[in-house]
Coordinates of C-alpha atoms and ligand atoms in Angstrom, one line a residue:
M28 CA 31.8 56.1 200.5
Q29 CA 33.2 52.6 200.7
F30 CA 31.0 49.5 201.0
E31 CA 32.5 46.5 202.7
N32 CA 31.0 43.1 202.9
T33 CA 32.7 41.2 205.7
Y34 CA 29.8 38.8 205.9
T35 CA 30.9 37.1 202.7
G36 CA 34.0 36.0 204.5
L37 CA 31.7 33.5 206.3
P38 CA 31.1 30.1 204.8
N39 CA 28.8 30.0 201.8
S40 CA 26.0 28.3 203.6
C41 CA 25.5 31.5 205.6
Y42 CA 24.2 33.7 202.7
S43 CA 23.1 33.8 199.1
K44 CA 24.0 36.5 196.5
V45 CA 20.8 38.1 195.2
D46 CA 19.9 41.1 193.2
A47 CA 17.0 43.3 194.2
A48 CA 13.9 43.3 192.1
P49 CA 13.6 46.6 190.3
A50 CA 10.7 48.8 191.5
P51 CA 8.6 50.1 188.6
R52 CA 8.2 53.7 189.9
P53 CA 10.4 54.5 192.9
V54 CA 9.5 57.6 194.8
L55 CA 11.4 58.8 197.9
L56 CA 9.0 59.1 200.8
A57 CA 11.3 59.7 203.8
W58 CA 15.0 60.3 204.1
N59 CA 17.0 60.4 207.4
Q60 CA 19.5 63.1 206.7
E61 CA 21.2 62.9 210.1
L62 CA 21.8 59.2 209.7
A63 CA 22.9 59.7 206.1
E64 CA 25.6 62.1 207.3
E65 CA 26.7 59.7 210.0
L66 CA 27.2 57.1 207.3
G67 CA 28.9 59.5 204.9
L68 CA 26.0 59.0 202.4
D69 CA 25.5 62.8 202.1
R70 CA 28.8 62.8 200.1
L71 CA 26.9 61.1 197.3
E72 CA 25.2 64.4 196.5
A73 CA 22.4 62.5 194.9
D74 CA 19.0 64.0 194.1
E75 CA 15.8 62.5 195.4
N76 CA 15.2 60.5 192.3
Q77 CA 18.6 58.9 192.4
L78 CA 18.1 58.1 196.1
A79 CA 14.8 56.5 195.3
R80 CA 16.4 54.3 192.6
W81 CA 19.2 53.2 195.0
F82 CA 17.1 52.7 198.1
S83 CA 14.4 50.7 196.3
G84 CA 17.0 48.4 194.8
N85 CA 16.3 49.7 191.4
E86 CA 19.9 50.5 190.8
C87 CA 22.7 49.0 192.7
L88 CA 24.5 51.4 195.0
P89 CA 28.1 51.9 193.8
G90 CA 30.3 49.3 195.5
S91 CA 27.5 47.2 197.0
D92 CA 27.2 43.5 196.4
P93 CA 23.9 42.4 197.9
I94 CA 23.3 39.2 199.8
A95 CA 20.4 37.6 201.7
L96 CA 21.4 36.1 205.0
A97 CA 20.4 32.6 206.2
Y98 CA 19.1 32.0 209.6
A99 CA 16.8 29.6 211.5
G100 CA 14.5 30.4 214.4
H101 CA 12.1 29.4 217.1
Q102 CA 8.8 30.9 216.1
F103 CA 6.3 31.0 218.9
G104 CA 8.2 28.2 220.5
N105 CA 8.5 25.9 217.4
F106 CA 11.9 25.4 215.7
V107 CA 12.1 26.2 212.0
P108 CA 15.5 25.1 210.7
Q109 CA 15.5 27.5 207.7
L110 CA 14.2 31.0 207.6
G111 CA 16.5 33.7 206.3
D112 CA 16.1 37.0 204.7
G113 CA 13.0 36.3 202.7
R114 CA 12.4 39.9 201.8
A115 CA 15.5 41.7 202.7
L116 CA 19.0 42.2 201.2
L117 CA 22.2 43.3 202.9
L118 CA 23.7 45.8 200.6
G119 CA 26.9 45.9 202.6
E120 CA 28.5 47.7 205.5
L121 CA 29.5 51.3 206.0
R122 CA 31.4 52.9 208.8
G123 CA 30.1 55.6 211.0
R124 CA 32.1 58.7 212.0
G125 CA 33.4 56.9 215.1
G126 CA 34.6 54.0 212.9
Q127 CA 31.8 51.6 214.0
R128 CA 30.4 49.3 211.3
Y129 CA 26.8 49.4 210.2
D130 CA 24.8 46.9 208.0
I131 CA 22.8 48.7 205.3
Q132 CA 19.8 46.5 204.4
L133 CA 16.9 46.9 202.1
K134 CA 13.6 45.4 203.4
G135 CA 10.9 44.7 200.8
S136 CA 13.2 44.5 197.8
G137 CA 11.9 41.2 196.2
P138 CA 12.2 37.5 196.6
T139 CA 15.3 35.6 197.7
P140 CA 16.1 31.9 198.0
Y141 CA 14.7 32.2 201.6
S142 CA 11.3 33.6 200.6
R143 CA 9.4 30.3 201.0
Q144 CA 5.8 31.2 200.1
G145 CA 6.3 34.9 200.5
D146 CA 6.5 37.5 197.8
G147 CA 9.6 39.2 199.1
L148 CA 7.8 42.5 199.3
A149 CA 6.7 45.0 202.0
A150 CA 3.5 47.0 202.1
L151 CA 3.7 50.7 202.8
G152 CA 2.0 50.5 206.2
P153 CA 4.6 48.3 207.9
V154 CA 7.4 50.4 206.3
I155 CA 5.9 53.5 207.8
R156 CA 5.5 51.8 211.2
E157 CA 9.1 50.6 211.3
F158 CA 10.4 54.0 210.3
L159 CA 8.4 55.9 212.9
V160 CA 8.8 53.4 215.8
S161 CA 12.5 52.6 215.3
E162 CA 13.5 56.2 215.1
A163 CA 11.3 57.0 218.1
M164 CA 13.1 54.2 220.0
H165 CA 16.4 55.7 219.1
R166 CA 15.3 59.1 220.5
L167 CA 14.1 57.4 223.6
G168 CA 17.7 56.2 224.1
I169 CA 16.9 52.5 223.5
P170 CA 19.3 50.4 221.4
T171 CA 17.6 49.8 218.1
T172 CA 18.1 49.4 214.4
R173 CA 17.5 52.6 212.5
A174 CA 15.6 53.8 209.4
L175 CA 17.5 55.5 206.7
A176 CA 14.9 55.7 203.9
A177 CA 11.4 54.8 202.9
V178 CA 10.8 54.5 199.2
A179 CA 7.4 53.8 197.5
T180 CA 7.9 51.2 194.7
G181 CA 4.9 51.9 192.6
Q182 CA 4.1 48.2 192.8
T183 CA 0.9 46.8 194.3
V184 CA 1.4 44.3 197.1
Y185 CA -1.4 41.9 197.8
R186 CA -2.2 41.3 201.5
E187 CA -5.8 41.2 202.8
R188 CA -6.3 43.8 200.2
P189 CA -4.2 45.4 197.5
L190 CA -1.8 47.9 199.0
P191 CA 1.0 50.2 197.8
G192 CA 4.5 48.6 198.1
A193 CA 7.5 50.2 199.7
V194 CA 11.1 49.5 200.7
L195 CA 12.6 50.4 204.0
T196 CA 16.4 50.9 204.3
R197 CA 17.4 49.6 207.7
V198 CA 20.7 50.3 209.4
A199 CA 21.9 47.9 212.1
A200 CA 25.0 47.3 214.2
S201 CA 24.6 43.9 212.5
H202 CA 21.9 41.5 211.5
L203 CA 23.3 38.5 213.5
R204 CA 20.5 36.9 215.5
V205 CA 20.1 34.0 217.9
G206 CA 18.6 32.2 214.8
T207 CA 21.8 32.7 212.8
F208 CA 23.6 30.5 215.4
E209 CA 20.7 28.0 215.5
Y210 CA 20.9 27.7 211.7
L211 CA 24.5 26.4 211.8
A212 CA 24.1 24.4 215.0
T213 CA 21.2 22.4 213.7
R214 CA 23.3 21.5 210.6
N215 CA 26.0 20.3 213.0
D216 CA 28.4 22.5 211.0
K217 CA 31.0 23.2 213.7
A218 CA 33.6 24.8 211.6
S219 CA 31.0 27.4 210.3
L220 CA 29.6 27.9 213.7
Q221 CA 33.1 28.6 215.1
A222 CA 33.6 31.1 212.2
L223 CA 30.3 32.8 213.1
V224 CA 31.3 33.0 216.8
D225 CA 34.6 34.6 215.8
F226 CA 32.8 37.0 213.5
A227 CA 30.3 38.0 216.1
I228 CA 33.1 38.6 218.7
E229 CA 35.1 40.7 216.3
R230 CA 32.1 42.7 215.4
H231 CA 30.5 43.3 218.8
H232 CA 32.8 42.2 221.6
P233 CA 36.4 42.2 220.5
E234 CA 37.5 42.5 224.1
V235 CA 36.4 38.9 224.9
A236 CA 38.5 37.3 222.2
E237 CA 41.3 36.6 224.6
E238 CA 39.2 35.1 227.3
E239 CA 39.6 31.4 228.1
R240 CA 36.2 30.5 226.7
P241 CA 35.3 33.1 224.1
A242 CA 31.9 31.5 223.1
V243 CA 30.8 31.6 226.8
A244 CA 32.1 35.1 227.1
L245 CA 30.1 36.2 224.0
F246 CA 27.1 34.5 225.4
R247 CA 27.5 36.4 228.7
E248 CA 27.7 39.7 226.9
V249 CA 24.5 38.9 224.9
V250 CA 22.6 37.8 228.0
Q251 CA 23.6 41.1 229.7
T252 CA 22.7 43.4 226.9
Q253 CA 19.4 41.6 226.2
A254 CA 18.4 41.7 229.9
R255 CA 19.0 45.5 229.9
L256 CA 17.2 45.9 226.5
V257 CA 14.0 44.2 227.8
A258 CA 14.1 46.4 230.9
Q259 CA 14.4 49.5 228.7
W260 CA 11.5 48.3 226.5
M261 CA 9.3 47.8 229.5
S262 CA 10.2 51.2 231.0
V263 CA 8.5 52.9 228.0
G264 CA 5.6 50.4 227.8
F265 CA 6.9 48.8 224.6
I266 CA 5.7 45.4 223.5
H267 CA 7.9 43.8 220.8
G268 CA 5.2 41.4 219.7
V269 CA 7.3 38.8 218.0
M270 CA 10.2 37.8 220.2
N271 CA 11.0 34.8 218.1
T272 CA 14.7 33.9 218.2
D273 CA 15.1 35.1 214.6
N274 CA 14.2 38.5 215.8
V275 CA 16.6 38.6 218.7
T276 CA 19.9 40.3 217.9
I277 CA 23.4 39.5 219.1
S278 CA 24.2 43.2 219.1
G279 CA 21.5 44.0 221.7
Q280 CA 19.6 46.3 219.3
T281 CA 15.8 46.0 219.0
L282 CA 15.1 44.3 215.7
D283 CA 11.9 43.9 213.6
Y284 CA 9.1 46.3 214.2
G285 CA 6.2 44.1 213.1
P286 CA 3.2 44.0 215.3
C287 CA 5.0 46.0 218.0
A288 CA 3.2 48.6 220.0
F289 CA 3.4 51.0 223.0
M290 CA 0.6 50.5 225.4
D291 CA -1.7 53.3 226.4
S292 CA -3.3 52.1 229.7
F293 CA -1.1 49.9 231.8
D294 CA -1.7 46.1 231.8
Y295 CA 0.9 43.4 232.5
Q296 CA -1.1 41.1 230.2
Q297 CA -1.3 43.5 227.3
V298 CA -1.0 41.9 223.8
F299 CA -1.5 43.7 220.5
S300 CA -0.3 41.3 217.9
S301 CA -3.2 39.7 216.1
I302 CA -1.2 36.5 215.7
D303 CA -0.2 36.1 219.3
R304 CA -3.4 34.5 220.4
M305 CA -1.9 32.8 223.5
G306 CA -0.3 36.0 224.8
R307 CA 3.2 34.4 224.6
Y308 CA 4.7 37.8 224.0
A309 CA 2.6 39.9 226.3
Y310 CA 4.1 42.9 228.0
G311 CA 4.8 41.2 231.3
Q312 CA 6.1 38.0 229.6
Q313 CA 9.0 39.6 227.9
P314 CA 11.7 38.9 230.5
Q315 CA 10.8 35.2 230.7
I316 CA 10.6 34.9 227.0
Q317 CA 14.0 36.6 226.5
H318 CA 15.5 34.3 229.1
W319 CA 14.1 31.3 227.2
N320 CA 15.5 32.8 223.9
M321 CA 18.9 33.0 225.6
A322 CA 18.7 29.3 226.5
R323 CA 18.2 28.6 222.8
L324 CA 21.4 30.6 222.1
A325 CA 23.3 28.6 224.7
E326 CA 22.1 25.4 223.0
A327 CA 23.3 26.6 219.7
L328 CA 26.8 27.3 221.1
L329 CA 27.1 24.0 222.9
P330 CA 28.4 22.0 219.9
L331 CA 31.6 24.1 220.1
G332 CA 32.6 22.1 223.1
D333 CA 32.5 24.4 226.1
P334 CA 31.0 22.7 229.1
L335 CA 27.2 22.9 229.7
P336 CA 27.6 24.2 233.3
A337 CA 29.5 27.2 232.0
F338 CA 26.6 28.2 229.9
E339 CA 24.1 27.4 232.6
E340 CA 25.8 29.6 235.1
V341 CA 25.7 32.6 232.7
L342 CA 22.1 31.8 231.7
S343 CA 21.0 31.8 235.4
T344 CA 22.1 35.4 235.8
F345 CA 19.4 36.6 233.3
P346 CA 16.5 37.1 235.8
D347 CA 18.7 39.0 238.2
S348 CA 20.2 41.2 235.5
F349 CA 16.8 42.0 234.3
E350 CA 15.4 42.8 237.7
R351 CA 18.3 45.1 238.5
A352 CA 18.0 46.9 235.2
F353 CA 14.3 47.2 235.5
R354 CA 14.5 48.5 239.0
A355 CA 17.0 51.1 238.0
E356 CA 14.8 52.2 235.0
M357 CA 11.6 52.4 237.1
G358 CA 13.5 54.1 239.9
R359 CA 14.7 56.8 237.6
K360 CA 11.2 57.2 236.3
L361 CA 9.9 57.7 239.8
G362 CA 12.6 60.3 240.6
L363 CA 15.0 58.0 242.5
A364 CA 18.6 58.6 241.6
E365 CA 19.3 55.2 243.0
A366 CA 16.5 52.6 243.5
R367 CA 17.4 50.1 246.3
A368 CA 16.3 46.6 246.7
D369 CA 13.9 47.8 249.5
D370 CA 12.2 50.1 247.0
E371 CA 10.8 47.1 245.2
A372 CA 7.5 47.4 247.0
L373 CA 7.1 51.0 246.1
L374 CA 7.8 50.3 242.4
N375 CA 5.5 47.3 242.4
D376 CA 2.7 49.2 244.1
W377 CA 2.9 52.0 241.6
L378 CA 2.5 49.6 238.7
Q379 CA -0.3 47.8 240.5
L380 CA -2.0 51.1 241.0
L381 CA -1.7 51.9 237.2
Q382 CA -3.0 48.4 236.4
D383 CA -6.0 48.6 238.9
E384 CA -7.0 52.1 237.8
Q385 CA -6.2 51.5 234.1
R386 CA -4.1 54.6 234.0
D387 CA -2.2 55.7 231.0
F388 CA 1.3 54.4 231.5
T389 CA 3.2 57.2 229.8
L390 CA 1.3 60.2 231.2
S391 CA 1.0 58.9 234.7
F392 CA 4.7 59.4 235.3
R393 CA 4.6 63.0 234.1
Q394 CA 1.5 63.7 236.2
L395 CA 3.3 62.2 239.3
A396 CA 6.2 64.5 238.6
D397 CA 3.9 67.5 238.5
R398 CA 2.6 66.6 241.9
L399 CA 5.9 67.8 243.3
E400 CA 4.9 71.4 242.5
E401 CA 1.3 71.1 243.5
T402 CA -0.5 70.9 246.8
G403 CA -4.0 69.8 247.5
E404 CA -5.8 66.5 247.0
P405 CA -3.4 63.7 245.9
L406 CA -4.0 62.3 242.4
F407 CA -2.7 58.9 243.3
G408 CA -4.2 58.3 246.7
E409 CA -2.0 57.2 249.6
F410 CA 0.7 56.0 247.2
E411 CA 1.5 59.6 246.6
T412 CA 2.4 60.3 250.3
R413 CA 4.7 57.3 250.5
W414 CA 6.4 58.2 247.3
R415 CA 6.8 61.9 248.3
N416 CA 8.4 60.7 251.6
R417 CA 10.8 58.5 249.7
V418 CA 11.9 61.0 247.0
S419 CA 12.3 63.8 249.4
D420 CA 14.7 61.5 251.3
Q421 CA 17.3 62.2 248.7
G422 CA 18.3 65.7 249.8
L423 CA 17.1 67.2 246.5
D424 CA 14.5 69.9 246.0
G425 CA 11.2 69.2 244.4
S426 CA 11.9 71.1 241.2
T427 CA 15.2 69.1 240.6
I428 CA 13.4 65.8 241.2
R429 CA 10.7 66.9 238.8
A430 CA 13.2 67.9 236.2
N431 CA 15.0 64.5 236.6
M432 CA 11.7 62.7 236.2
N433 CA 10.7 64.6 233.1
A434 CA 14.1 63.7 231.6
A435 CA 13.4 60.1 232.3
N436 CA 9.7 60.0 231.3
P437 CA 8.8 60.7 227.7
L438 CA 5.8 62.8 226.9
Y439 CA 5.6 61.7 223.3
I440 CA 5.7 58.0 222.3
P441 CA 4.5 56.5 219.0
R442 CA 1.0 55.8 220.1
N443 CA -0.9 53.2 218.1
H444 CA -3.7 55.5 217.0
Q445 CA -1.2 58.1 215.8
V446 CA 0.9 55.6 213.9
E447 CA -2.3 54.2 212.4
R448 CA -3.4 57.7 211.3
A449 CA 0.0 58.3 209.7
I450 CA -0.3 54.9 207.9
E451 CA -3.8 55.6 206.6
A452 CA -2.9 59.0 205.3
A453 CA 0.3 57.6 203.6
V454 CA -1.6 54.8 201.9
A455 CA -4.0 57.5 200.6
G456 CA -1.0 59.4 199.2
D457 CA -0.5 62.0 202.0
M458 CA 2.8 61.8 203.8
S459 CA 2.3 65.0 205.8
V460 CA 0.8 63.2 208.9
F461 CA 3.9 60.9 208.9
H462 CA 6.3 63.8 208.7
E463 CA 4.7 65.7 211.5
L464 CA 4.5 62.7 213.8
H465 CA 8.1 61.8 213.0
E466 CA 9.2 65.3 213.9
V467 CA 7.3 65.3 217.3
L468 CA 8.9 62.0 218.1
Q469 CA 12.4 63.4 217.6
A470 CA 12.2 65.2 221.0
P471 CA 10.1 62.8 223.2
Y472 CA 11.0 64.4 226.5
T473 CA 10.4 68.0 225.6
E474 CA 7.1 69.7 225.8
Q475 CA 6.2 71.0 222.3
P476 CA 3.6 73.8 222.5
G477 CA 0.8 73.3 220.1
R478 CA 1.4 69.5 219.9
E479 CA -0.6 68.5 223.0
A480 CA -2.7 66.1 220.9
Y481 CA 0.4 63.9 220.3
A482 CA 0.9 63.5 224.0
A483 CA -2.7 62.6 224.7
A484 CA -4.0 59.1 225.3
P485 CA -6.5 58.0 222.7
S486 CA -10.2 58.7 223.2
P487 CA -12.2 55.4 223.5
A488 CA -13.1 55.6 219.8
E489 CA -9.4 56.0 218.9
V490 CA -8.0 53.1 220.9
V491 CA -6.2 50.6 218.7
S492 CA -6.3 47.2 220.3
A493 CA -4.7 45.0 217.6
T494 CA -1.7 45.3 215.4
F495 CA -0.8 43.2 212.4
C496 CA 2.6 42.3 211.1
G497 CA 1.4 42.9 207.6
T498 CA 3.6 40.2 206.0
Ligands
LIG4 P1 9.3 38.4 210.5 O1 8.0 38.0 211.1 O2 9.2 39.7 209.7 O3 10.4 38.4 211.4 O4 9.6 37.3 209.3 C1 9.8 35.9 209.6 C2 10.3 35.2 208.4 O5 9.4 35.3 207.3 C3 11.6 35.8 207.9 O6 12.4 34.8 207.4 C4 11.2 36.7 206.8 O7 12.2 37.0 205.8 C5 10.0 36.0 206.2 N1 9.0 36.8 205.5 C6 8.2 37.7 206.1 N2 7.5 38.4 205.2 C7 7.9 37.9 204.0 C8 7.5 38.2 202.6 N3 6.5 39.1 202.3 N4 8.1 37.5 201.6 C9 9.1 36.6 201.9 N5 9.5 36.3 203.2 C10 8.9 36.9 204.2
LIG5 MG1 12.3 38.9 211.4

């Protein structure tokens, strides 16, 4: 195992060297063996106690040299020139089996120069949530950071009430964000900004290095991956909850599972985050917000001298890229191998039906697929007939279309009430609820006999209508 730290090749203003605060009594709560193998960490042959000491920051992993990264960000529309890793440390980079580079980061490992008023710690609840939801996203096939480990620290963390503390080990393609570029742009530090652009290109898009305008080319790649990412989120009913520019990656992975949630019944205006009072980051707002965030990235790249119209031209492609990606996603979910522009009405009417009838977003697609093998009264009114006519247009038999739909529509998602149940049990010292839920979410598309309760929508008493970022 060989840690590298290419980030320290960037100018000093981009990071600070920091040691983790030792946890008093680290206990390993969850370990992602498959990911550990991908990273070569299984070769350490460490026991659970050793893993707990390393992945709580109690002991420095051999070869790692931790740093906290600086970044800025637009938070709910307001620019904050300095944020940074206030409770996270980048241990270094490891290579996966295919040679790709991963950042290994501890989250909740103590204060850094960027902590501002915060304590640098994480409570167990948010750690459990990020572990479950990020790993579920990965299994859903959506680009995301991953969770390697969750370790209880044995330290009490004070939020609205005293809570057990924990550290999450996050694995990311990188932790570069829109806010990292904003941080240098606002300081008018062009040399550092150029170095950051070169770094991002080498890490994520080496193929654009030879283009005439590499910064614009990098921007184009980010715009495209982010448009696709938001379409993928929306295809599973995911609401990120805090799409501030410091939480928007350059890699195109989903980052920061704070007050995020999957919706149960469909509503374009759905918001869960208790701090999002204006609904800025509501389900249906996400494309517009990401477009806005991309404009902030363009602004941050402008000081390097490429002409404004070059950025504007790329930026203007966002809505269309999103629409195309979303149509393809929704088309697949509705059993269409290829959704055409003239399918738009069918897709929109379906979503409107779910909205008007407050149907469960996830289950409705599975129920619709089942209709292909059932006769009798339609479940979805006249929509069902129109849809049947359109899907049977494709020259495929019903059972093939149904199988395609079931491969595109998860049965198991990390529903809020299930995640809350896992958190409550974990805080009370019982990790079994977490482990079972995590296991179910490893195979989201496959019916798992005996686990029907995990697929079910919450009963009215179980509905969770607000989430908290817990910071
Ligand atoms: P987030 O909402 O998690 O994206 O965090 C926004 C900013 O607040 C980042 O700069 C975090 O590092 C910082 N932050 C969040 N929670 C804490 C904490 N408990 N201690 C220090 N900084 C924090
Ligand atoms: Mg963040």
